[in-house]
Amino acid sequence: MPVTSRRGFLIWLAAALAAGGARAQTTTEDGLKATVVEMVDGAAAAIARVGLTQATRFTPPETWVRPESGLYVFVFDRKGVLRLHPEARVIGASIRATLDAEGTPFIERILAALFEGDGKVWTEYL
């Protein structure tokens, strides 16, 4: 699915990192945040340059996955459907109703914030 607008592109990349386990393996909170920003910026640049379907082919693997820290990029569309994920079997699945460990519907909150705000959302979830 091609990105047709800047706003649509930002929606796809918003909050696109899962930090499951990353806190336990990362020495500082600032280091984790810097890595997250680096990965999201790299992924956004790659998608802008060559499109979503080609982006992972033309960028270093560490743009998308950092196994040592538990970080990975995932991309979902405006409906909450996964368009890119390290586990290919979940691509196409809806994650809109996904709850974090505390029962917070964080994907739904991200989508709502994107539609109401400036098109950029950074969030943390368990």
Coordinates of C-alpha atoms in Angstrom, one line a residue:
M1 CA 0.0 0.0 0.0
P2 CA 1.7 3.2 -1.1
V3 CA 2.0 6.1 1.2
T4 CA 0.0 8.9 -0.4
S5 CA 0.4 11.7 2.1
R6 CA 2.8 13.0 4.7
R7 CA 0.2 12.6 7.4
G8 CA -0.5 9.0 6.3
F9 CA 3.2 8.2 6.4
L10 CA 3.5 9.6 9.9
I11 CA 0.6 7.5 11.1
W12 CA 2.3 4.4 9.8
L13 CA 5.5 5.2 11.7
A14 CA 4.0 6.5 14.9
A15 CA 5.0 4.7 18.1
A16 CA 6.5 2.0 15.9
L17 CA 8.8 0.4 18.4
A18 CA 8.2 -2.3 20.9
A19 CA 10.5 -2.2 23.9
G20 CA 9.6 -5.6 25.4
G21 CA 12.5 -6.6 27.6
A22 CA 14.6 -3.6 26.5
R23 CA 14.5 -1.9 29.9
A24 CA 16.2 -4.9 31.6
Q25 CA 19.0 -5.0 29.0
T26 CA 19.6 -1.3 28.4
T27 CA 21.9 0.5 30.8
T28 CA 20.3 3.9 30.7
E29 CA 16.9 5.3 30.0
D30 CA 18.5 8.0 27.8
G31 CA 20.4 5.3 25.8
L32 CA 17.1 3.5 25.2
K33 CA 15.4 6.6 24.0
A34 CA 18.2 7.5 21.7
T35 CA 18.2 4.1 20.2
V36 CA 14.4 4.2 19.7
V37 CA 14.6 7.6 18.0
E38 CA 17.5 6.4 15.8
M39 CA 15.6 3.4 14.7
V40 CA 12.3 5.2 14.0
D41 CA 14.2 8.0 12.1
G42 CA 16.0 5.4 10.0
A43 CA 12.9 3.5 9.3
A44 CA 11.0 6.6 8.3
A45 CA 13.8 7.8 6.0
A46 CA 14.0 4.4 4.3
I47 CA 10.2 4.2 3.8
A48 CA 10.2 7.8 2.4
R49 CA 13.0 6.9 0.1
V50 CA 11.9 3.6 -1.4
G51 CA 8.4 2.8 0.0
L52 CA 7.3 0.4 2.7
T53 CA 7.6 -2.8 0.6
Q54 CA 11.3 -2.1 -0.3
A55 CA 12.5 -0.3 2.8
T56 CA 13.9 -3.4 4.7
R57 CA 15.8 -4.5 1.6
F58 CA 17.8 -1.3 1.2
T59 CA 18.7 -0.6 4.8
P60 CA 20.9 -2.2 7.4
P61 CA 19.1 -4.8 9.6
E62 CA 19.8 -2.8 12.7
T63 CA 17.5 -0.2 11.4
W64 CA 14.6 -2.6 12.0
V65 CA 15.7 -5.0 14.8
R66 CA 18.1 -4.8 17.7
P67 CA 17.9 -8.3 19.3
E68 CA 20.4 -7.4 22.0
S69 CA 18.0 -4.8 23.4
G70 CA 14.7 -6.4 22.5
L71 CA 13.8 -3.5 20.2
Y72 CA 12.1 -3.8 16.8
V73 CA 10.2 -1.6 14.4
F74 CA 6.7 -2.4 13.4
V75 CA 4.4 -0.4 11.2
F76 CA 0.6 -0.3 11.2
D77 CA -1.9 1.5 9.1
R78 CA -4.7 3.9 10.0
K79 CA -7.0 1.0 10.9
G80 CA -4.4 -0.6 13.2
V81 CA -3.5 -3.4 10.7
L82 CA 0.2 -4.5 10.8
R83 CA 2.0 -3.7 7.6
L84 CA 5.5 -4.5 8.7
H85 CA 6.7 -6.7 11.6
P86 CA 9.8 -8.9 12.2
E87 CA 7.4 -11.9 12.4
A88 CA 5.9 -12.2 8.9
R89 CA 3.1 -14.4 10.2
V90 CA 1.4 -11.5 12.0
I91 CA 1.5 -9.1 9.0
G92 CA -2.1 -8.3 8.0
A93 CA -3.4 -8.8 11.6
S94 CA -5.3 -6.1 13.3
I95 CA -3.6 -4.8 16.5
R96 CA -6.0 -2.0 17.1
A97 CA -7.6 -3.6 20.2
T98 CA -4.2 -4.8 21.7
L99 CA -3.8 -4.1 25.4
D100 CA -0.5 -3.7 27.2
A101 CA 0.4 -5.5 30.4
E102 CA -1.7 -3.0 32.4
G103 CA -4.7 -3.3 30.2
T104 CA -4.3 0.0 28.4
P105 CA -5.5 -0.1 24.7
F106 CA -2.3 1.7 23.6
I107 CA -2.7 1.2 19.8
E108 CA -6.2 2.7 20.0
R109 CA -4.8 5.6 22.0
I110 CA -2.0 6.1 19.5
L111 CA -4.4 6.2 16.6
A112 CA -6.7 8.7 18.4
A113 CA -3.8 11.0 19.3
L114 CA -2.6 10.9 15.7
F115 CA -6.0 11.9 14.3
E116 CA -6.5 14.7 16.8
G117 CA -2.9 16.0 16.9
D118 CA -0.1 17.0 14.6
G119 CA 0.6 13.5 13.2
K120 CA 3.4 12.6 15.6
V121 CA 3.0 10.5 18.7
W122 CA 5.6 9.0 21.0
T123 CA 4.3 6.6 23.6
E124 CA 5.5 4.1 26.1
Y125 CA 3.8 0.9 27.0
L126 CA 4.4 -2.2 29.0

